[in-house]
PDB file of C-alpha atoms in Angstrom:
ATOM      1  CA  ASN A   1     -17.979  -5.299   6.916  1.00 63.00           C
ATOM      2  CA  ALA A   2     -16.822  -6.634   3.557  1.00 72.00           C
ATOM      3  CA  GLY A   3     -14.595  -3.663   2.614  1.00 92.00           C
ATOM      4  CA  VAL A   4     -12.529  -4.464  -0.485  1.00 95.00           C
ATOM      5  CA  THR A   5     -13.048  -7.946  -1.882  1.00 96.00           C
ATOM      6  CA  GLN A   6     -10.857  -9.499  -4.561  1.00 96.00           C
ATOM      7  CA  THR A   7     -11.157 -12.797  -6.354  1.00 96.00           C
ATOM      8  CA  PRO A   8      -9.594 -15.205  -6.994  1.00 96.00           C
ATOM      9  CA  LYS A   9      -7.137 -15.477  -4.121  1.00 95.00           C
ATOM     10  CA  PHE A  10      -4.833 -17.880  -5.959  1.00 96.00           C
ATOM     11  CA  ARG A  11      -4.451 -18.642  -9.650  1.00 96.00           C
ATOM     12  CA  ILE A  12      -1.970 -20.371 -11.901  1.00 97.00           C
ATOM     13  CA  LEU A  13      -1.944 -19.266 -15.522  1.00 96.00           C
ATOM     14  CA  LYS A  14      -0.093 -20.614 -18.519  1.00 97.00           C
ATOM     15  CA  ILE A  15       1.921 -18.239 -20.671  1.00 97.00           C
ATOM     16  CA  GLY A  16      -0.351 -16.563 -23.177  1.00 96.00           C
ATOM     17  CA  GLN A  17      -3.583 -17.127 -21.288  1.00 97.00           C
ATOM     18  CA  SER A  18      -5.818 -14.268 -20.214  1.00 96.00           C
ATOM     19  CA  MET A  19      -7.750 -13.686 -17.046  1.00 96.00           C
ATOM     20  CA  THR A  20      -9.585 -11.072 -15.032  1.00 97.00           C
ATOM     21  CA  LEU A  21      -8.991 -10.265 -11.388  1.00 98.00           C
ATOM     22  CA  GLN A  22     -12.216  -9.069  -9.844  1.00 98.00           C
ATOM     23  CA  CYS A  23     -12.409  -6.307  -7.254  1.00 98.00           C
ATOM     24  CA  THR A  24     -15.427  -4.843  -5.536  1.00 97.00           C
ATOM     25  CA  GLN A  25     -15.838  -2.441  -2.628  1.00 96.00           C
ATOM     26  CA  ASP A  26     -18.915  -1.645  -0.566  1.00 95.00           C
ATOM     27  CA  MET A  27     -17.739   1.602   1.019  1.00 91.00           C
ATOM     28  CA  ASN A  28     -18.961   3.877  -1.799  1.00 91.00           C
ATOM     29  CA  HIS A  29     -15.396   5.047  -2.400  1.00 91.00           C
ATOM     30  CA  ASN A  30     -14.679   7.188  -5.440  1.00 91.00           C
ATOM     31  CA  TYR A  31     -11.095   6.088  -5.874  1.00 93.00           C
ATOM     32  CA  MET A  32      -9.943   2.568  -6.682  1.00 95.00           C
ATOM     33  CA  TYR A  33      -6.507   1.143  -7.436  1.00 96.00           C
ATOM     34  CA  TRP A  34      -4.617  -1.915  -8.533  1.00 98.00           C
ATOM     35  CA  TYR A  35      -1.132  -2.520  -7.186  1.00 97.00           C
ATOM     36  CA  ARG A  36       1.287  -5.367  -7.699  1.00 97.00           C
ATOM     37  CA  GLN A  37       3.862  -6.590  -5.231  1.00 96.00           C
ATOM     38  CA  ASP A  38       6.873  -8.506  -6.473  1.00 92.00           C
ATOM     39  CA  PRO A  39       8.924 -10.606  -4.018  1.00 84.00           C
ATOM     40  CA  GLY A  40      10.921  -8.452  -1.616  1.00 80.00           C
ATOM     41  CA  MET A  41       9.571  -5.259  -3.098  1.00 85.00           C
ATOM     42  CA  GLY A  42       7.085  -2.596  -2.234  1.00 89.00           C
ATOM     43  CA  LEU A  43       3.826  -2.199  -4.068  1.00 95.00           C
ATOM     44  CA  LYS A  44       3.697  -0.508  -7.453  1.00 96.00           C
ATOM     45  CA  LEU A  45       0.631   1.117  -8.962  1.00 96.00           C
ATOM     46  CA  ILE A  46      -0.729  -0.509 -12.120  1.00 97.00           C
ATOM     47  CA  TYR A  47      -3.915   1.481 -12.777  1.00 97.00           C
ATOM     48  CA  TYR A  48      -6.251   3.677 -10.830  1.00 95.00           C
ATOM     49  CA  SER A  49      -9.694   5.204 -11.182  1.00 95.00           C
ATOM     50  CA  VAL A  50     -11.116   8.383  -9.671  1.00 91.00           C
ATOM     51  CA  GLY A  51     -14.706   7.473 -10.500  1.00 92.00           C
ATOM     52  CA  ALA A  52     -16.965   5.405 -12.713  1.00 94.00           C
ATOM     53  CA  GLY A  53     -15.921   5.706 -16.341  1.00 95.00           C
ATOM     54  CA  ILE A  54     -12.523   7.230 -15.540  1.00 95.00           C
ATOM     55  CA  THR A  55      -9.292   5.243 -15.442  1.00 96.00           C
ATOM     56  CA  ASP A  56      -5.639   6.149 -15.732  1.00 95.00           C
ATOM     57  CA  LYS A  57      -2.268   4.436 -15.886  1.00 96.00           C
ATOM     58  CA  GLY A  58       0.006   4.075 -12.925  1.00 94.00           C
ATOM     59  CA  GLU A  59       3.688   3.228 -12.829  1.00 93.00           C
ATOM     60  CA  VAL A  60       3.540  -0.279 -14.373  1.00 96.00           C
ATOM     61  CA  PRO A  61       0.480  -0.534 -16.695  1.00 97.00           C
ATOM     62  CA  ASN A  62       1.945  -2.599 -19.549  1.00 96.00           C
ATOM     63  CA  GLY A  63       0.201  -5.923 -20.069  1.00 95.00           C
ATOM     64  CA  TYR A  64      -2.931  -4.915 -18.156  1.00 97.00           C
ATOM     65  CA  ASN A  65      -6.279  -3.307 -18.811  1.00 97.00           C
ATOM     66  CA  VAL A  66      -8.987  -2.007 -16.517  1.00 97.00           C
ATOM     67  CA  SER A  67     -12.528  -0.713 -16.668  1.00 96.00           C
ATOM     68  CA  ARG A  68     -14.750   1.069 -14.176  1.00 97.00           C
ATOM     69  CA  SER A  69     -18.388   0.820 -15.190  1.00 96.00           C
ATOM     70  CA  THR A  70     -19.729   1.151 -11.625  1.00 96.00           C
ATOM     71  CA  THR A  71     -18.524   2.780  -8.414  1.00 95.00           C
ATOM     72  CA  GLU A  72     -18.221  -0.620  -6.735  1.00 96.00           C
ATOM     73  CA  ASP A  73     -16.274  -2.661  -9.285  1.00 97.00           C
ATOM     74  CA  PHE A  74     -12.792  -2.297 -10.755  1.00 98.00           C
ATOM     75  CA  PRO A  75     -11.675  -5.448 -12.608  1.00 98.00           C
ATOM     76  CA  LEU A  76      -8.091  -5.911 -13.810  1.00 98.00           C
ATOM     77  CA  ARG A  77      -7.585  -7.781 -17.075  1.00 97.00           C
ATOM     78  CA  LEU A  78      -4.363  -9.594 -17.922  1.00 96.00           C
ATOM     79  CA  GLU A  79      -3.978 -10.215 -21.634  1.00 89.00           C
ATOM     80  CA  LEU A  80      -1.400 -12.731 -22.883  1.00 93.00           C
ATOM     81  CA  ALA A  81       0.035 -13.583 -19.479  1.00 95.00           C
ATOM     82  CA  ALA A  82       3.821 -13.553 -19.158  1.00 96.00           C
ATOM     83  CA  PRO A  83       6.101 -14.906 -16.397  1.00 95.00           C
ATOM     84  CA  SER A  84       6.956 -11.301 -15.487  1.00 95.00           C
ATOM     85  CA  GLN A  85       3.360 -10.905 -14.336  1.00 96.00           C
ATOM     86  CA  THR A  86       3.844 -13.461 -11.580  1.00 96.00           C
ATOM     87  CA  SER A  87       3.101 -11.336  -8.547  1.00 97.00           C
ATOM     88  CA  VAL A  88       0.689 -10.579  -5.756  1.00 96.00           C
ATOM     89  CA  TYR A  89      -2.039  -8.174  -6.819  1.00 98.00           C
ATOM     90  CA  PHE A  90      -3.805  -5.863  -4.430  1.00 97.00           C
ATOM     91  CA  CYS A  91      -6.937  -3.911  -5.098  1.00 97.00           C
ATOM     92  CA  ALA A  92      -7.594  -0.844  -2.940  1.00 96.00           C
ATOM     93  CA  SER A  93     -10.053   1.984  -2.528  1.00 94.00           C
ATOM     94  CA  SER A  94     -10.348   5.335  -0.791  1.00 90.00           C
ATOM     95  CA  ARG A  95     -12.572   8.358  -0.451  1.00 84.00           C
ATOM     96  CA  ARG A  96     -11.755  11.440  -2.454  1.00 74.00           C
ATOM     97  CA  THR A  97     -11.272  14.124   0.162  1.00 66.00           C
ATOM     98  CA  GLY A  98     -11.236  14.991   3.810  1.00 59.00           C
ATOM     99  CA  SER A  99     -10.118  12.932   6.721  1.00 55.00           C
ATOM    100  CA  GLY A 100     -11.284   9.762   5.097  1.00 52.00           C
ATOM    101  CA  ASN A 101      -8.585   9.401   2.482  1.00 72.00           C
ATOM    102  CA  THR A 102      -7.060   6.350   4.095  1.00 80.00           C
ATOM    103  CA  ILE A 103      -6.515   3.693   1.454  1.00 87.00           C
ATOM    104  CA  TYR A 104      -8.057   0.312   2.218  1.00 90.00           C
ATOM    105  CA  PHE A 105      -6.643  -2.836   0.645  1.00 94.00           C
ATOM    106  CA  GLY A 106      -8.114  -6.165  -0.302  1.00 95.00           C
ATOM    107  CA  GLU A 107      -6.481  -9.369   0.872  1.00 94.00           C
ATOM    108  CA  GLY A 108      -4.452  -9.877  -2.275  1.00 95.00           C
ATOM    109  CA  SER A 109      -4.488 -12.268  -5.223  1.00 97.00           C
ATOM    110  CA  TRP A 110      -1.502 -14.551  -5.755  1.00 96.00           C
ATOM    111  CA  LEU A 111      -0.904 -15.095  -9.475  1.00 97.00           C
ATOM    112  CA  THR A 112       1.685 -17.435 -10.950  1.00 96.00           C
ATOM    113  CA  VAL A 113       2.362 -17.561 -14.690  1.00 96.00           C
ATOM    114  CA  VAL A 114       4.115 -20.725 -15.877  1.00 96.00           C
TER     115      VAL A 114
ATOM    116  CA  ALA B   1       8.750  12.740  -8.458  1.00 81.00           C
ATOM    117  CA  GLN B   2       7.819  11.210  -5.160  1.00 89.00           C
ATOM    118  CA  LYS B   3      10.050   8.627  -3.535  1.00 94.00           C
ATOM    119  CA  VAL B   4      10.115   6.674  -0.297  1.00 96.00           C
ATOM    120  CA  THR B   5      13.270   5.056   1.038  1.00 97.00           C
ATOM    121  CA  GLN B   6      13.363   2.423   3.733  1.00 97.00           C
ATOM    122  CA  ALA B   7      17.058   1.797   4.066  1.00 94.00           C
ATOM    123  CA  GLN B   8      16.703  -1.105   6.510  1.00 97.00           C
ATOM    124  CA  THR B   9      15.995  -4.230   4.513  1.00 96.00           C
ATOM    125  CA  GLU B  10      15.735  -6.521   7.520  1.00 97.00           C
ATOM    126  CA  ILE B  11      15.947  -6.098  11.294  1.00 98.00           C
ATOM    127  CA  SER B  12      16.150  -8.853  13.879  1.00 98.00           C
ATOM    128  CA  VAL B  13      15.503  -8.199  17.543  1.00 97.00           C
ATOM    129  CA  VAL B  14      14.844 -10.220  20.636  1.00 97.00           C
ATOM    130  CA  GLU B  15      11.443  -9.961  22.249  1.00 97.00           C
ATOM    131  CA  LYS B  16      10.980  -6.934  24.536  1.00 97.00           C
ATOM    132  CA  GLU B  17      13.604  -4.903  22.712  1.00 97.00           C
ATOM    133  CA  ASP B  18      12.609  -1.550  21.250  1.00 97.00           C
ATOM    134  CA  VAL B  19      13.033  -1.173  17.504  1.00 98.00           C
ATOM    135  CA  THR B  20      12.828   1.807  15.154  1.00 98.00           C
ATOM    136  CA  LEU B  21      12.025   1.507  11.473  1.00 98.00           C
ATOM    137  CA  ASP B  22      13.300   4.361   9.350  1.00 98.00           C
ATOM    138  CA  CYS B  23      11.461   6.070   6.515  1.00 98.00           C
ATOM    139  CA  VAL B  24      12.760   8.958   4.414  1.00 98.00           C
ATOM    140  CA  TYR B  25      10.629  10.520   1.712  1.00 97.00           C
ATOM    141  CA  GLU B  26      11.000  12.933  -1.177  1.00 96.00           C
ATOM    142  CA  THR B  27       8.284  15.116  -2.615  1.00 93.00           C
ATOM    143  CA  ARG B  28       7.915  18.560  -4.143  1.00 91.00           C
ATOM    144  CA  ASP B  29       4.376  18.911  -2.850  1.00 88.00           C
ATOM    145  CA  THR B  30       3.631  20.991   0.202  1.00 88.00           C
ATOM    146  CA  THR B  31       0.520  18.938   0.929  1.00 87.00           C
ATOM    147  CA  TYR B  32       1.041  15.215   1.225  1.00 90.00           C
ATOM    148  CA  TYR B  33       0.224  12.256   3.421  1.00 90.00           C
ATOM    149  CA  LEU B  34       2.420   9.624   4.990  1.00 93.00           C
ATOM    150  CA  PHE B  35       1.352   6.119   5.912  1.00 93.00           C
ATOM    151  CA  TRP B  36       2.639   3.008   7.593  1.00 96.00           C
ATOM    152  CA  TYR B  37       1.252  -0.416   6.720  1.00 95.00           C
ATOM    153  CA  LYS B  38       2.007  -3.794   8.260  1.00 96.00           C
ATOM    154  CA  GLN B  39       2.084  -6.961   6.165  1.00 95.00           C
ATOM    155  CA  PRO B  40       2.058 -10.057   8.382  1.00 95.00           C
ATOM    156  CA  PRO B  41       3.064 -13.489   7.026  1.00 93.00           C
ATOM    157  CA  SER B  42      -0.545 -14.068   5.964  1.00 92.00           C
ATOM    158  CA  GLY B  43      -0.042 -11.385   3.318  1.00 91.00           C
ATOM    159  CA  GLU B  44      -2.742  -8.789   3.867  1.00 92.00           C
ATOM    160  CA  LEU B  45      -1.926  -5.117   4.315  1.00 93.00           C
ATOM    161  CA  VAL B  46      -2.917  -3.652   7.648  1.00 92.00           C
ATOM    162  CA  PHE B  47      -3.221   0.111   7.944  1.00 91.00           C
ATOM    163  CA  LEU B  48      -1.363   1.511  10.961  1.00 94.00           C
ATOM    164  CA  ILE B  49      -1.288   5.288  10.663  1.00 90.00           C
ATOM    165  CA  ARG B  50      -1.851   8.257   8.345  1.00 89.00           C
ATOM    166  CA  ARG B  51      -0.251  11.629   8.907  1.00 89.00           C
ATOM    167  CA  ASN B  52      -0.696  14.787   6.848  1.00 87.00           C
ATOM    168  CA  SER B  53       2.134  17.178   6.085  1.00 89.00           C
ATOM    169  CA  PHE B  54       0.735  19.914   8.289  1.00 87.00           C
ATOM    170  CA  ASP B  55       0.641  17.840  11.433  1.00 84.00           C
ATOM    171  CA  GLU B  56       4.098  17.239  12.852  1.00 81.00           C
ATOM    172  CA  GLN B  57       2.903  16.058  16.224  1.00 81.00           C
ATOM    173  CA  ASN B  58       4.310  12.725  17.225  1.00 83.00           C
ATOM    174  CA  GLU B  59       1.762  10.024  17.842  1.00 85.00           C
ATOM    175  CA  ILE B  60       1.643   7.123  20.231  1.00 86.00           C
ATOM    176  CA  SER B  61      -0.735   4.188  20.015  1.00 88.00           C
ATOM    177  CA  GLY B  62      -0.028   1.560  22.622  1.00 92.00           C
ATOM    178  CA  ARG B  63       3.429   0.144  21.903  1.00 94.00           C
ATOM    179  CA  TYR B  64       3.623   1.978  18.585  1.00 95.00           C
ATOM    180  CA  SER B  65       4.886   5.519  18.130  1.00 94.00           C
ATOM    181  CA  TRP B  66       5.679   7.646  15.123  1.00 94.00           C
ATOM    182  CA  ASN B  67       8.112  10.524  14.756  1.00 94.00           C
ATOM    183  CA  PHE B  68       7.438  12.892  11.861  1.00 94.00           C
ATOM    184  CA  GLN B  69      10.135  15.455  11.076  1.00 94.00           C
ATOM    185  CA  LYS B  70       9.653  17.618   8.004  1.00 93.00           C
ATOM    186  CA  SER B  71      13.106  19.157   8.437  1.00 93.00           C
ATOM    187  CA  THR B  72      14.705  15.802   7.679  1.00 95.00           C
ATOM    188  CA  SER B  73      11.835  14.399   5.538  1.00 96.00           C
ATOM    189  CA  SER B  74      11.517  11.445   7.850  1.00 96.00           C
ATOM    190  CA  PHE B  75       8.609   9.515   9.317  1.00 96.00           C
ATOM    191  CA  ASN B  76      10.078   6.895  11.618  1.00 97.00           C
ATOM    192  CA  PHE B  77       8.170   4.156  13.401  1.00 96.00           C
ATOM    193  CA  THR B  78       9.115   2.758  16.794  1.00 96.00           C
ATOM    194  CA  ILE B  79       7.821  -0.389  18.422  1.00 97.00           C
ATOM    195  CA  THR B  80       8.404  -0.494  22.152  1.00 96.00           C
ATOM    196  CA  ALA B  81       8.839  -3.814  23.936  1.00 97.00           C
ATOM    197  CA  SER B  82       8.554  -5.791  20.707  1.00 97.00           C
ATOM    198  CA  GLN B  83       6.634  -9.058  20.595  1.00 97.00           C
ATOM    199  CA  VAL B  84       6.804 -12.065  18.312  1.00 97.00           C
ATOM    200  CA  VAL B  85       3.458 -11.029  16.802  1.00 96.00           C
ATOM    201  CA  ASP B  86       5.142  -7.857  15.536  1.00 97.00           C
ATOM    202  CA  SER B  87       7.120  -9.960  13.055  1.00 97.00           C
ATOM    203  CA  ALA B  88       6.049  -8.706   9.641  1.00 97.00           C
ATOM    204  CA  VAL B  89       7.049  -6.548   6.715  1.00 97.00           C
ATOM    205  CA  TYR B  90       6.431  -2.874   7.372  1.00 98.00           C
ATOM    206  CA  PHE B  91       5.868  -0.424   4.555  1.00 97.00           C
ATOM    207  CA  CYS B  92       6.102   3.319   4.627  1.00 97.00           C
ATOM    208  CA  ALA B  93       4.159   5.100   1.888  1.00 95.00           C
ATOM    209  CA  LEU B  94       3.528   8.615   0.604  1.00 94.00           C
ATOM    210  CA  SER B  95       0.503   9.998  -1.200  1.00 90.00           C
ATOM    211  CA  GLU B  96      -0.213  13.280  -2.896  1.00 81.00           C
ATOM    212  CA  ARG B  97      -3.233  15.480  -2.387  1.00 74.00           C
ATOM    213  CA  PRO B  98      -6.565  13.663  -2.490  1.00 70.00           C
ATOM    214  CA  GLU B  99      -7.789  15.582  -5.531  1.00 72.00           C
ATOM    215  CA  TYR B 100      -4.864  14.137  -7.500  1.00 75.00           C
ATOM    216  CA  GLY B 101      -5.949  10.589  -6.835  1.00 77.00           C
ATOM    217  CA  ASN B 102      -4.505   9.561  -3.472  1.00 80.00           C
ATOM    218  CA  LYS B 103      -1.972   7.409  -5.287  1.00 87.00           C
ATOM    219  CA  LEU B 104       0.468   5.748  -2.923  1.00 91.00           C
ATOM    220  CA  VAL B 105       4.199   5.465  -3.492  1.00 93.00           C
ATOM    221  CA  PHE B 106       5.645   2.711  -1.340  1.00 95.00           C
ATOM    222  CA  GLY B 107       9.057   2.082   0.090  1.00 96.00           C
ATOM    223  CA  ALA B 108      10.589  -1.343  -0.436  1.00 95.00           C
ATOM    224  CA  GLY B 109       9.627  -2.411   3.072  1.00 96.00           C
ATOM    225  CA  THR B 110      11.508  -3.497   6.171  1.00 97.00           C
ATOM    226  CA  ILE B 111      11.301  -7.085   7.343  1.00 97.00           C
ATOM    227  CA  LEU B 112      11.096  -7.205  11.125  1.00 98.00           C
ATOM    228  CA  ARG B 113      11.868 -10.497  12.844  1.00 98.00           C
ATOM    229  CA  VAL B 114      11.198 -10.668  16.557  1.00 97.00           C
ATOM    230  CA  LYS B 115      12.682 -13.707  18.247  1.00 97.00           C
ATOM    231  CA  SER B 116      11.455 -15.139  21.523  1.00 94.00           C
TER     232      SER B 116
END
């Protein structure tokens, strides 16, 4: 049972560099999400997708981009990394309706921008 | 706008004590879902419970129990006979109707420290 898989788990970036956090799920879920968790805080939604080809901004989208070309994959792109993007990033997925709308999270990606 | 408040930043208890984690939420929706997640020191998020707004029955799962009261917009979590392994950050979260995207709004979390 792979569930939601994110890579890399740890990464150090220099200011101004770019990178992509990969996320894939094998549960055939329609909905996928990216959250960030800053120290001592709850998670905040960056972007989400309700299906392939459809993405929308969450609460804190600035400095990020996403795409959803397949049901399984939902990569998060950081352009011109800034120290404020130092955080733990969680990818998640869920079904659209019914009793199965529990949101499942990946194990997190620790990103440090120096 | 939806909001979740976990007023307790940190709680310390001694093993075998009972502990209740408070969660108060705000929403204008009549249909919504409430969740509790556990984040152990290893960092992953572990799903504990989901409750929809039409089901106010309390739930018990082993040492865990949840008290949902719409009248006070609260969804409190109690651990009975706490153990050291319960030490973690606990998040309460709220989501809207599934057709709107299931987006979660999280509280800031409560750090629970259980001492032996």
